[in-house]
XYZ file of C-alpha atoms in Angstrom:
719
model
C -42.763 18.675 86.768
C -39.478 17.077 87.812
C -39.700 14.645 84.866
C -40.172 17.613 82.479
C -37.115 19.442 83.843
C -35.058 16.253 83.512
C -35.967 15.886 79.832
C -35.112 19.561 79.174
C -31.725 19.135 80.749
C -30.983 16.046 78.612
C -31.947 17.969 75.476
C -29.750 20.917 76.361
C -26.867 18.539 77.086
C -27.141 16.969 73.566
C -27.226 20.397 71.897
C -24.153 21.495 73.850
C -22.212 18.344 72.886
C -23.056 18.822 69.212
C -21.944 22.472 69.414
C -18.627 21.518 71.010
C -18.048 18.815 68.349
C -18.637 21.251 65.467
C -16.441 23.879 67.179
C -13.550 21.390 67.463
C -13.817 20.552 63.732
C -13.776 24.242 62.758
C -10.757 24.939 64.990
C -8.917 21.903 63.563
C -9.473 22.999 59.973
C -8.344 26.526 60.826
C -5.162 25.150 62.409
C -4.391 23.024 59.301
C -4.828 26.026 57.033
C -2.502 28.135 59.189
C 0.098 25.364 59.315
C 0.090 24.842 55.484
C 1.448 27.048 52.707
C 0.053 30.489 52.245
C -1.073 29.598 48.650
C -2.883 26.507 47.374
C -1.024 25.090 44.326
C -3.234 23.510 41.595
C -1.370 21.302 39.099
C -1.987 22.157 35.465
C -1.524 20.111 32.289
C 1.117 21.810 30.209
C -0.287 23.027 26.910
C 1.619 23.552 23.669
C 2.116 27.103 22.443
C 3.384 27.749 18.927
C 6.354 29.929 18.160
C 5.986 33.050 16.070
C 5.944 32.644 12.288
C 9.225 33.084 10.428
C 10.252 32.370 6.841
C 13.788 31.047 6.303
C 15.734 31.652 3.114
C 18.591 29.130 2.751
C 22.178 30.282 2.931
C 24.202 27.431 1.468
C 27.493 26.972 3.303
C 28.447 23.320 2.711
C 28.218 20.745 -0.047
C 28.531 17.110 -1.034
C 29.751 16.401 -4.551
C 30.599 13.581 -6.954
C 30.802 13.220 -10.745
C 26.994 13.253 -11.096
C 25.610 15.636 -8.475
C 26.448 18.621 -6.302
C 24.317 19.027 -3.177
C 24.519 22.437 -1.476
C 23.393 22.589 2.172
C 22.432 25.224 4.674
C 23.790 23.505 7.787
C 21.710 25.728 10.054
C 18.395 24.558 8.631
C 19.327 21.447 6.525
C 17.640 22.991 3.494
C 19.452 21.847 0.358
C 19.614 22.228 -3.406
C 20.749 19.526 -5.856
C 22.478 20.482 -9.097
C 22.623 17.695 -11.677
C 26.040 18.164 -13.303
C 24.937 16.216 -16.402
C 22.383 18.832 -17.515
C 22.604 21.631 -14.885
C 19.043 20.949 -13.677
C 18.368 22.189 -10.153
C 16.111 20.609 -7.535
C 15.304 22.746 -4.507
C 14.284 20.988 -1.310
C 12.066 23.800 0.032
C 10.131 26.856 -1.090
C 12.928 29.447 -1.083
C 10.917 32.581 -1.896
C 7.954 33.550 0.238
C 4.601 33.388 -1.595
C 2.205 36.156 -0.553
C -0.763 33.995 -1.593
C 0.034 31.388 1.067
C -1.042 31.645 4.671
C 1.544 31.170 7.401
C 0.738 27.478 7.919
C 1.349 26.479 4.292
C 4.269 28.849 3.954
C 5.967 27.179 6.932
C 5.118 23.722 5.586
C 6.710 24.325 2.171
C 9.718 26.115 3.672
C 10.623 23.367 6.158
C 12.708 20.183 5.746
C 11.071 18.281 8.622
C 7.524 18.617 9.963
C 6.597 16.597 13.046
C 2.964 15.882 13.922
C 2.085 15.225 17.552
C -0.936 14.856 19.797
C -1.198 17.724 22.304
C -2.679 17.626 25.809
C -6.194 18.248 24.465
C -6.013 15.331 22.033
C -5.644 17.545 18.949
C -2.990 16.829 16.311
C -0.594 19.740 15.787
C 2.609 20.369 13.840
C 6.021 21.691 14.687
C 8.561 22.810 12.066
C 12.290 22.152 12.063
C 13.269 25.557 10.607
C 11.333 27.357 13.320
C 11.375 25.049 16.332
C 14.364 22.686 16.096
C 17.945 22.875 17.253
C 20.244 21.358 14.614
C 23.764 20.091 15.332
C 26.130 18.741 12.671
C 27.942 15.686 13.977
C 30.100 14.155 11.240
C 31.031 15.295 7.765
C 32.979 13.767 4.869
C 33.168 14.305 1.121
C 30.096 12.179 0.373
C 28.043 12.229 3.601
C 27.286 13.946 6.870
C 25.043 13.390 9.882
C 23.102 15.755 12.107
C 20.935 15.629 15.221
C 17.606 17.458 15.351
C 16.011 18.348 18.687
C 12.524 19.857 19.023
C 12.847 21.314 22.508
C 9.260 22.610 22.512
C 7.861 19.060 22.442
C 10.866 17.111 23.734
C 11.286 15.089 20.505
C 14.496 14.310 18.645
C 15.998 12.182 15.877
C 19.216 11.788 13.896
C 19.481 12.270 10.143
C 22.228 11.313 7.691
C 22.774 12.308 4.068
C 24.840 10.115 1.731
C 25.648 10.872 -1.904
C 25.654 7.622 -3.930
C 26.276 8.026 -7.681
C 23.158 9.731 -9.076
C 21.231 9.592 -5.803
C 20.995 11.089 -2.333
C 20.115 8.698 0.480
C 18.492 10.176 3.589
C 18.246 8.127 6.771
C 16.227 8.973 9.870
C 17.256 7.108 13.045
C 16.644 7.162 16.788
C 13.251 8.863 16.790
C 12.517 9.779 20.402
C 9.488 11.485 21.906
C 9.125 13.520 25.080
C 6.092 15.379 26.398
C 3.744 14.472 23.575
C 2.918 11.425 21.484
C 4.334 11.693 17.991
C 1.867 10.931 15.174
C 3.626 11.531 11.864
C 6.650 12.960 10.122
C 7.083 14.677 6.758
C 10.498 15.183 5.230
C 11.126 17.725 2.496
C 7.508 17.837 1.309
C 8.285 20.550 -1.267
C 11.251 18.772 -2.906
C 10.278 18.819 -6.577
C 7.353 21.155 -5.884
C 6.163 23.815 -8.332
C 3.646 26.630 -8.708
C 0.564 26.710 -10.931
C 0.084 24.947 -14.265
C 3.464 23.622 -15.477
C 4.780 21.104 -17.998
C 5.246 18.173 -15.675
C 3.655 15.254 -13.924
C 3.576 13.096 -10.816
C 3.957 9.321 -11.299
C 2.124 7.021 -8.868
C 2.147 3.247 -8.248
C -1.606 3.224 -7.580
C -3.016 -0.056 -8.896
C -1.589 -0.515 -12.399
C -0.154 3.005 -12.155
C -1.364 6.573 -12.561
C -0.214 9.982 -13.698
C -1.171 13.412 -12.397
C -0.667 15.780 -15.327
C 0.476 19.151 -14.004
C -0.066 20.798 -17.390
C -3.827 20.434 -16.998
C -6.010 22.397 -14.614
C -7.824 20.162 -12.185
C -11.460 20.024 -11.163
C -10.567 17.778 -8.229
C -11.172 19.106 -4.740
C -9.360 16.364 -2.829
C -5.666 15.411 -2.924
C -4.271 11.946 -3.535
C -3.566 10.056 -0.311
C -2.707 6.368 -0.171
C -1.070 4.147 2.413
C 1.590 1.890 0.929
C 0.283 -1.682 0.562
C -3.274 -0.681 1.457
C -4.987 0.294 4.688
C -3.970 -1.506 7.875
C -7.103 -3.447 8.834
C -5.622 -4.136 12.267
C -6.811 -0.665 13.321
C -10.222 -0.928 11.676
C -13.404 -1.756 13.568
C -15.098 -4.947 12.357
C -18.547 -4.530 10.831
C -20.701 -7.135 9.054
C -19.347 -7.680 5.535
C -22.849 -7.296 4.098
C -22.606 -3.544 4.883
C -19.708 -3.135 2.426
C -20.078 -6.017 -0.020
C -20.851 -3.708 -2.930
C -18.362 -0.986 -1.949
C -15.232 -1.058 -4.121
C -12.025 -0.645 -2.166
C -9.294 1.518 -3.743
C -6.470 -0.279 -5.480
C -3.356 -1.028 -3.445
C -0.382 1.305 -3.743
C 1.967 -1.597 -4.347
C 5.462 -0.161 -4.910
C 7.510 2.016 -2.493
C 8.122 4.832 -4.942
C 6.781 7.900 -6.696
C 8.157 10.049 -9.500
C 8.304 13.678 -10.604
C 8.896 14.840 -14.179
C 9.367 18.343 -15.582
C 9.911 19.476 -19.143
C 12.352 22.213 -19.981
C 10.885 25.662 -20.529
C 11.276 25.290 -24.303
C 8.993 22.257 -24.449
C 5.236 22.355 -24.672
C 2.841 19.967 -22.961
C 2.385 17.842 -26.096
C 6.073 16.932 -25.972
C 5.903 15.831 -22.363
C 5.718 12.152 -23.318
C 9.045 12.488 -25.137
C 12.480 12.796 -23.593
C 14.510 15.840 -22.463
C 12.678 15.947 -19.158
C 14.188 16.254 -15.703
C 13.152 13.387 -13.460
C 13.207 12.725 -9.729
C 12.453 9.218 -8.486
C 11.849 8.796 -4.746
C 12.208 5.299 -3.293
C 11.321 4.405 0.295
C 13.970 1.834 1.150
C 13.093 1.324 4.819
C 9.933 2.083 6.777
C 7.705 1.552 3.735
C 5.108 -0.265 5.862
C 4.303 3.067 7.496
C 4.529 5.410 4.512
C 1.578 7.312 3.108
C 1.906 8.990 -0.300
C 0.429 12.513 -0.445
C 0.052 14.411 -3.744
C -1.528 17.835 -4.180
C -2.128 19.575 -7.491
C -2.340 23.334 -7.985
C -5.898 24.394 -7.255
C -6.352 21.943 -4.383
C -5.988 23.969 -1.146
C -3.072 26.006 -2.558
C -1.809 26.932 -6.007
C 1.244 24.694 -5.597
C 2.024 21.191 -6.870
C 3.750 18.916 -4.379
C 4.157 15.239 -3.564
C 5.797 13.538 -0.608
C 5.706 10.577 1.756
C 4.236 11.077 5.221
C 5.497 8.518 7.730
C 2.788 7.300 10.085
C 4.470 7.046 13.482
C 1.178 6.192 15.197
C -2.151 4.977 13.863
C -5.481 5.935 15.343
C -8.018 3.342 16.415
C -11.268 3.132 18.296
C -11.126 2.186 21.961
C -14.320 0.391 22.915
C -15.943 1.557 26.152
C -18.811 -0.923 26.348
C -20.345 -3.967 24.685
C -22.694 -1.729 22.688
C -19.719 -0.687 20.568
C -19.445 2.869 21.865
C -15.940 4.214 22.116
C -13.416 6.975 21.558
C -10.647 7.391 18.987
C -7.166 7.132 20.487
C -3.606 6.823 19.155
C -1.864 3.491 19.543
C 0.474 3.119 22.513
C 3.797 2.356 20.821
C 5.577 4.007 17.894
C 5.296 2.136 14.607
C 8.964 2.677 13.841
C 11.909 4.752 15.004
C 13.763 4.787 11.670
C 13.238 4.938 7.934
C 15.254 5.523 4.775
C 14.404 7.463 1.616
C 16.524 7.648 -1.504
C 16.221 10.305 -4.189
C 17.381 9.393 -7.719
C 17.986 12.258 -10.145
C 17.388 11.106 -13.718
C 18.060 13.454 -16.655
C 16.482 13.106 -20.094
C 13.792 10.845 -18.701
C 10.201 9.971 -19.441
C 7.699 8.001 -17.353
C 9.238 4.615 -18.169
C 12.937 5.440 -18.208
C 12.417 7.152 -14.837
C 11.067 4.017 -13.138
C 13.598 1.888 -15.028
C 16.125 3.380 -12.632
C 14.299 1.511 -9.856
C 14.666 -1.775 -11.749
C 18.356 -1.176 -12.404
C 19.047 -0.482 -8.744
C 16.982 -3.188 -7.039
C 16.859 -6.103 -9.495
C 19.493 -8.745 -8.844
C 18.781 -10.568 -12.110
C 16.545 -9.911 -15.081
C 13.464 -11.998 -15.852
C 14.340 -12.851 -19.439
C 11.595 -14.668 -21.344
C 10.899 -15.061 -25.050
C 7.460 -16.592 -24.881
C 4.190 -16.342 -23.026
C 2.062 -18.514 -20.778
C -1.519 -18.698 -19.536
C -2.628 -19.571 -16.007
C -5.785 -21.577 -15.331
C -7.325 -21.810 -11.861
C -9.581 -24.870 -11.805
C -12.248 -25.191 -9.108
C -12.615 -28.797 -7.988
C -15.477 -28.554 -5.486
C -17.469 -26.184 -3.286
C -19.595 -26.581 -0.166
C -23.300 -25.766 0.010
C -25.250 -25.258 3.218
C -27.891 -27.992 3.667
C -30.472 -28.657 6.362
C -28.114 -30.157 8.915
C -24.610 -29.658 7.520
C -22.828 -28.904 4.255
C -23.135 -30.874 1.051
C -20.450 -31.200 -1.606
C -20.886 -29.411 -4.952
C -18.680 -31.212 -7.496
C -17.412 -28.862 -10.197
C -14.446 -30.725 -11.765
C -13.482 -34.302 -11.004
C -10.042 -35.778 -11.513
C -10.693 -37.147 -15.010
C -12.316 -33.897 -16.129
C -9.376 -31.892 -14.858
C -6.959 -34.073 -16.816
C -9.070 -33.592 -19.952
C -9.076 -29.769 -19.487
C -5.347 -29.865 -19.017
C -4.740 -32.092 -22.034
C -6.769 -29.866 -24.378
C -5.206 -26.604 -23.212
C -1.649 -27.934 -23.156
C -2.113 -29.017 -26.786
C -2.628 -25.395 -27.835
C -0.692 -23.591 -25.077
C 2.163 -25.922 -24.017
C 3.530 -23.631 -21.298
C 0.213 -23.332 -19.431
C 0.146 -23.331 -15.629
C -2.673 -25.005 -13.700
C -3.748 -24.240 -10.139
C -6.135 -26.604 -8.342
C -8.612 -24.830 -6.045
C -11.143 -26.403 -3.648
C -9.579 -29.878 -3.532
C -9.956 -30.103 0.269
C -12.393 -32.537 1.849
C -15.787 -30.810 1.867
C -14.928 -28.234 -0.809
C -13.461 -24.739 -1.016
C -15.517 -23.038 1.716
C -14.510 -25.648 4.288
C -10.799 -25.302 3.582
C -8.192 -23.128 5.309
C -6.249 -23.143 7.419
C -6.267 -26.929 6.923
C -6.168 -27.940 3.257
C -5.810 -31.699 3.673
C -7.067 -34.401 3.383
C -8.084 -34.361 -0.270
C -11.737 -34.820 -1.127
C -12.053 -38.598 -1.673
C -15.239 -38.232 -3.705
C -13.153 -36.350 -6.280
C -9.727 -37.931 -5.954
C -10.659 -41.599 -5.840
C -7.244 -42.773 -6.979
C -3.647 -41.635 -6.368
C -2.868 -38.155 -7.610
C -1.523 -37.751 -11.125
C -1.163 -33.954 -11.597
C 1.784 -33.576 -9.225
C 3.418 -31.021 -11.543
C 0.542 -28.593 -10.960
C 0.049 -25.943 -8.292
C -2.267 -26.356 -5.323
C -3.964 -23.257 -3.934
C -3.584 -22.612 -0.198
C -4.624 -19.621 1.895
C -2.997 -19.092 5.284
C -4.102 -15.460 5.579
C -7.902 -15.736 5.345
C -10.214 -18.536 6.408
C -13.914 -18.973 5.540
C -16.149 -18.713 8.580
C -17.611 -22.102 7.639
C -14.212 -23.809 7.978
C -14.273 -26.799 10.343
C -10.507 -26.738 10.887
C -10.393 -23.314 12.512
C -10.815 -22.498 16.186
C -10.691 -19.176 17.968
C -7.054 -19.471 18.982
C -6.103 -19.319 15.306
C -7.916 -16.024 14.614
C -6.025 -12.736 14.856
C -7.231 -9.966 17.170
C -7.198 -6.329 16.097
C -6.356 -3.287 18.232
C -9.979 -3.177 19.396
C -9.541 -6.801 20.579
C -12.095 -8.006 18.042
C -11.675 -11.092 15.881
C -10.262 -9.718 12.651
C -12.235 -10.094 9.425
C -11.686 -9.183 5.802
C -14.320 -9.534 3.080
C -16.428 -11.814 5.240
C -13.585 -14.160 6.216
C -11.548 -14.502 9.386
C -7.941 -13.256 9.386
C -5.522 -15.872 10.702
C -3.073 -15.197 13.518
C 0.567 -15.004 12.356
C 1.737 -16.857 15.459
C -0.662 -19.705 14.702
C 0.264 -19.822 11.015
C 4.037 -19.988 11.665
C 3.804 -23.360 13.357
C 0.837 -24.685 11.368
C 2.393 -24.370 7.885
C 5.394 -26.481 8.893
C 3.112 -29.361 9.877
C 0.868 -29.089 6.821
C 3.829 -28.858 4.432
C 4.911 -32.294 5.691
C 1.409 -33.635 5.013
C 1.511 -32.280 1.457
C 4.852 -33.996 0.891
C 3.350 -37.338 1.936
C 0.814 -37.177 -0.905
C 3.380 -35.900 -3.413
C 2.256 -32.261 -3.681
C 5.240 -29.966 -4.220
C 4.003 -26.768 -5.907
C 1.839 -24.139 -4.278
C -0.115 -20.975 -4.995
C -0.450 -18.705 -1.946
C -3.677 -16.709 -1.646
C -3.924 -13.180 -0.179
C -0.227 -12.940 0.745
C 0.469 -10.087 -1.647
C -2.768 -8.226 -0.881
C -2.923 -7.781 2.881
C -0.344 -6.138 5.114
C -1.805 -5.667 8.583
C -0.998 -5.356 12.269
C -2.634 -7.275 15.102
C -3.250 -6.551 18.761
C 0.249 -7.735 19.692
C 2.299 -7.301 16.504
C 3.220 -4.387 14.272
C 2.552 -4.430 10.555
C 6.230 -4.980 9.750
C 6.459 -7.876 12.223
C 3.391 -9.580 10.734
C 4.652 -9.293 7.143
C 8.122 -10.512 8.132
C 6.718 -13.528 9.994
C 4.444 -14.501 7.112
C 7.072 -14.166 4.385
C 9.651 -16.087 6.429
C 7.144 -18.846 7.202
C 6.119 -19.201 3.544
C 9.661 -19.670 2.247
C 9.273 -23.403 2.878
C 6.994 -23.477 -0.181
C 9.879 -22.779 -2.567
C 8.964 -20.218 -5.225
C 5.156 -20.265 -5.190
C 2.679 -18.329 -7.290
C 1.643 -15.471 -5.018
C -1.753 -13.790 -5.328
C -1.381 -10.038 -4.904
C 1.526 -7.829 -5.958
C 2.679 -5.731 -3.018
C 6.421 -5.169 -3.256
C 7.366 -7.144 -0.122
C 6.484 -10.507 -1.776
C 8.942 -10.138 -4.685
C 11.701 -12.112 -2.959
C 9.217 -14.819 -1.927
C 7.382 -15.425 -5.212
C 8.139 -17.364 -8.371
C 5.275 -15.539 -10.115
C 2.609 -12.994 -9.198
C -1.102 -13.198 -9.938
C -4.051 -10.805 -9.881
C -2.102 -7.812 -11.196
C -4.460 -4.865 -11.430
C -5.393 -3.501 -14.866
C -6.580 -0.115 -13.611
C -5.950 2.421 -10.865
C -8.232 3.727 -8.107
C -9.732 6.330 -10.426
C -9.429 9.268 -8.058
C -10.516 12.559 -9.582
C -6.997 13.985 -9.249
C -5.546 11.170 -11.399
C -5.500 12.242 -15.045
C -4.635 8.966 -16.736
C -3.770 5.299 -16.360
C -0.018 4.793 -16.641
C 1.052 1.109 -16.511
C 4.332 1.540 -14.637
C 3.587 -1.217 -12.107
C 3.498 -4.118 -14.607
C 6.349 -2.423 -16.495
C 8.480 -2.809 -13.353
C 7.224 -6.135 -12.016
C 7.543 -8.075 -15.302
C 11.289 -7.388 -15.205
C 11.509 -9.254 -11.897
C 9.279 -12.306 -12.487
C 6.277 -13.532 -14.551
C 3.030 -11.713 -13.791
C -0.581 -12.786 -14.376
C -3.902 -10.953 -14.438
C -6.972 -11.663 -12.361
C -9.283 -14.192 -14.130
C -10.310 -12.478 -17.358
C -13.488 -14.535 -17.720
C -14.762 -12.921 -14.502
C -14.118 -9.416 -15.836
C -16.966 -7.019 -16.600
C -15.182 -6.067 -19.859
C -13.336 -9.135 -21.131
C -12.165 -7.814 -24.518
C -10.835 -4.550 -23.129
C -9.016 -6.261 -20.264
C -7.478 -8.829 -22.616
C -6.143 -6.003 -24.783
C -4.757 -4.260 -21.686
C -2.935 -7.455 -20.670
C -1.230 -7.579 -24.060
C -0.287 -3.907 -23.943
C 1.035 -4.061 -20.369
C 2.910 -7.360 -20.811
C 0.718 -9.272 -18.347
C -0.051 -12.949 -18.955
C -3.760 -13.871 -18.740
C -5.553 -15.978 -16.115
C -8.844 -17.857 -16.405
C -10.979 -19.438 -13.675
C -12.485 -22.670 -15.001
C -14.844 -25.491 -14.036
C -16.098 -28.496 -15.960
C -19.647 -28.062 -14.719
C -21.775 -24.977 -15.263
C -21.298 -22.200 -12.707
C -25.068 -22.279 -12.146
C -24.356 -25.015 -9.588
C -22.548 -22.405 -7.460
C -25.557 -20.115 -6.982
C -26.156 -21.134 -3.354
C -22.492 -21.276 -2.347
C -19.836 -18.750 -1.309
C -18.591 -18.877 -4.921
C -21.828 -17.509 -6.353
C -19.917 -14.564 -7.850
C -18.237 -16.929 -10.329
C -20.745 -16.113 -13.051
C -19.226 -17.826 -16.088
C -16.552 -20.510 -15.682
C -17.601 -23.540 -17.782
C -14.596 -24.837 -19.755
C -16.597 -25.727 -22.848
C -17.984 -22.162 -23.045
C -14.619 -20.471 -22.662
C -12.366 -22.691 -24.784
C -13.067 -20.784 -28.062
C -12.277 -17.432 -26.425
C -9.119 -18.837 -24.831
C -7.903 -19.972 -28.246
C -8.613 -16.529 -29.727
C -6.659 -14.974 -26.847
C -3.824 -17.385 -27.624
C -3.774 -16.185 -31.248
C -3.601 -12.556 -30.077
C -0.603 -13.353 -27.862
C 1.069 -15.115 -30.784
C 0.765 -11.911 -32.819
C 2.155 -9.905 -29.902
C 5.170 -12.163 -29.339
C 7.719 -9.869 -30.943
C 6.971 -6.975 -28.559
C 5.186 -8.322 -25.472
C 8.428 -9.147 -23.638
C 10.174 -5.958 -24.731
C 10.421 -2.831 -22.605
C 8.234 0.168 -23.333
C 10.178 3.205 -24.444
C 7.190 5.544 -24.722
C 3.382 5.497 -24.623
C 1.668 8.396 -26.375
C -2.077 9.027 -26.470
C -2.928 9.904 -30.091
C -6.697 10.103 -29.572
C -9.324 9.282 -26.973
C -8.652 5.659 -25.887
C -5.962 5.201 -28.568
C -2.251 4.820 -27.697
C 0.913 4.445 -29.740
C 3.569 2.407 -27.955
C 7.244 2.292 -28.879
C 9.363 -0.606 -27.591
C 13.095 -0.952 -27.061
C 13.373 -3.410 -29.976
C 12.121 -0.718 -32.392
C 8.537 -1.951 -32.708
C 5.662 0.534 -32.776
C 2.183 -0.738 -31.925
C -1.154 1.082 -31.888
C -3.705 0.023 -29.264
C -7.292 1.012 -29.965
C -9.500 0.752 -26.857
C -12.356 2.668 -28.490
C -15.558 1.204 -29.900
C -14.793 2.525 -33.406
C -12.168 1.706 -36.043
C -9.199 4.088 -35.973
C -7.285 5.272 -39.033
C -3.577 5.789 -38.364
C -1.251 6.536 -41.294
C -3.755 4.937 -43.698
C -3.904 1.822 -41.544
C -7.309 0.874 -40.104
C -7.138 -0.514 -36.564
C -10.244 -2.401 -35.488
C -12.098 -1.540 -32.242
C -10.648 -3.097 -29.072
C -7.588 -4.406 -30.890
C -3.976 -3.606 -31.739
C -1.976 -3.294 -34.916
C 1.736 -3.226 -35.635
C 2.636 0.128 -37.172
C 6.347 -0.480 -37.450
C 8.108 -3.817 -37.127
C 11.451 -3.987 -35.411
C-alpha cells in the first residue's frame, strides 16, 4: 500500500512539473508579444502598377536645321517631325492622330518615342512608355544637336539621348542606360517613324539573306510579323540538343547588314510605278549596338491595320537555367545588360528606289570602291576525308597533289583569274582537323608543297567532334554551362583561339603557306558563359587579322574590314510569308566593298537557276571539287557532297564561264532598277545604260519581239 502511494506521488510530481514548464512558456510568449510592436509588419514585394492611358499630340517648340533637313521637336515628349527641304516630304516620328480602331496598348506604342521593356516582380515582361511615364530634361542645345535625359521614375530606369543633324541624316545616340527596381529587357525607339495606315504605295526593304521586300501596296495573308536578330540567333543562350533532331530543319537566313529601308510613292503614283523613282526614302542604319538589334516589321492586317518597322534592342536575353541533371529548368533573364549604349542613324533620301536608297549606305560607309572589270571563279578542292573504321579512322583520299595540280592547270587555262582553296589537307583528313590544321597529310603531300599561291581552309570557330587535337578546355560553354555545339560540331572558346592561332600561324609560315580561307567566321556571332556577343566577335576578328586579307566564309557585316573576299553569299531570303519578293540588295551592297562568291553551285538543288541568279546579282560562282567520285564519301561526315567529281563538272564549268563572258559588260555595273515584267521574269537596268532581261521561268519569254530562253538572260539594250 505504501509502495502504491509512493508511485502515485511520483506521477503527480511529473504532471505538475510539466504543467509548470508549459505555463512558463506561455507567459514568456505573452511577455514578448506585449513588449513588441502593436502590429506585425509583413514585408511585401513591390509590384508595378501602370499609369492611366493618355494620348499625346506633339506641340513642336524647337528645331534643328541645315540645308537639307528641318527637324521640329516637342521638347516635352521628344516627338519630332522631319521635313526634307529638297522635296518637302515629311516624316513623322509618332502616330500624331489617335486611331479609334486601336486599343490603348497599340495606341500608346505608336504614339511614344521610347518604349522600355522590363521584367516585373512576378517574372512577366511589361512595357513603360516615355510619353506617359518618363520625366524628360533638355540638357544642351545648339544649331545642329541637343541632348536630353530620360528618367522612368516608376521603374527607376534612365538613359541619355542625343540628336545630331548631319547633312541628310539625323543621328540618335542612347547612352548611360541604367536600371533600378526591375531588370530591363528591351528598348524600342520611335517604332512608328515611317509608319503608315492600310494599303499604301510603299515598301519595307530588308537585308534578310540576299534581301527581301515587303510590298505595302498588296494585302497580306500573313498572320505573323517579320522578326530577325541581326547576324542570326545567339546560340550562346540556346540549350544544346542532339544535332540529329534538327538535321533536316532549315534555319532562316542571316540578317547580315545593320540596316532597313522604307519607301513611299507620292500620292499621284500608282503601285506599278513603285519600282521607278520619285519616291521618298528613309534608310535606317544601326551604327552601334548592332549585335543586340532585332528587326521587327508589321504589315497592315497583322495585329493592327498599320504598317511599321523598327529595331528593338535586346538589353537582356532569356535562357534556360538547369535545375537538375535530367535537363529540367526554368527560363530566366541573363544577369548583366548586353549593352548600355547604341547609335541609330536615319538617312532621308528623296527620289529614291530600292537600290539608290541602299546606295546611300555604300556612299557613307565605304572607304574605297571595289573596282573590277572582270570576273573570277572560286574552287574549293577536297584533299582527303576520314572514315570511321573498326578501331580508328582510315584516310579517304579524294585529290592527291598531282591531281590537284592537274585540276588547277586545266581550269586556269580557261579561267586565268581562278582562286583555289585546299580543304582537308590535315593529317587524317577533314573530319580530324580543327582547331589544329597541321601537319599536312604525308600520304597526300609526299613532296614539298608547290601550290603556295593558293588558299588553305582553316576553321577556328567550329571543330568536328572526331578531332584529335581538341580537348575540353578549348570548347566554349554556353549560358547553361553546356559545351556549345552548332550543326553537330563543337564551338571553340574565343580565349583558347586567341592564343592558338598565333602559334599555328607560325607553323604555317614554316611550310610556306601564306593565304587562308576562314570558315564560319562570317556566319556565327555568339556569346559564351563568360563573354558577351560583342566581346566574342571583337576577339575573333582581332585575332584573325594576322591572316592578312583572307577569304571569309559567311557575310555578316562585321567581317567586312577583316576579309579580302566573302564566300557563301545567299541567293535567297528566309521566305517568310510576310515577304513579298526577293530583292538582291545584300550582294548589291557587298560587291561594292570586296569580291563576293556564292556557295558551291554544284551542291545546289537547282544549279541552272542559281547560276543565273549569280549573274544577275553580280556574285562570282564557287564549285566544290574532288578528283575521285563523291561516292567514296558516303560513310564520312562529307556524305552530303553528292556530286563533286572534276571530270563530271568541267563541261558545266566551261558553260558557266561562257555565260559570264557574255555578262561582262554589265555584271560589274550597279543596278539602277529591277522591274518584274512577268512571273519569274525581270528587266534590269544598269548604270552604264545596259538593259538585260532575266527569265527564271521554265518557258521561253517574248519581250519586244526578242525570245529569251528558259533559265537564261538576254541583252535588250546595249550600253
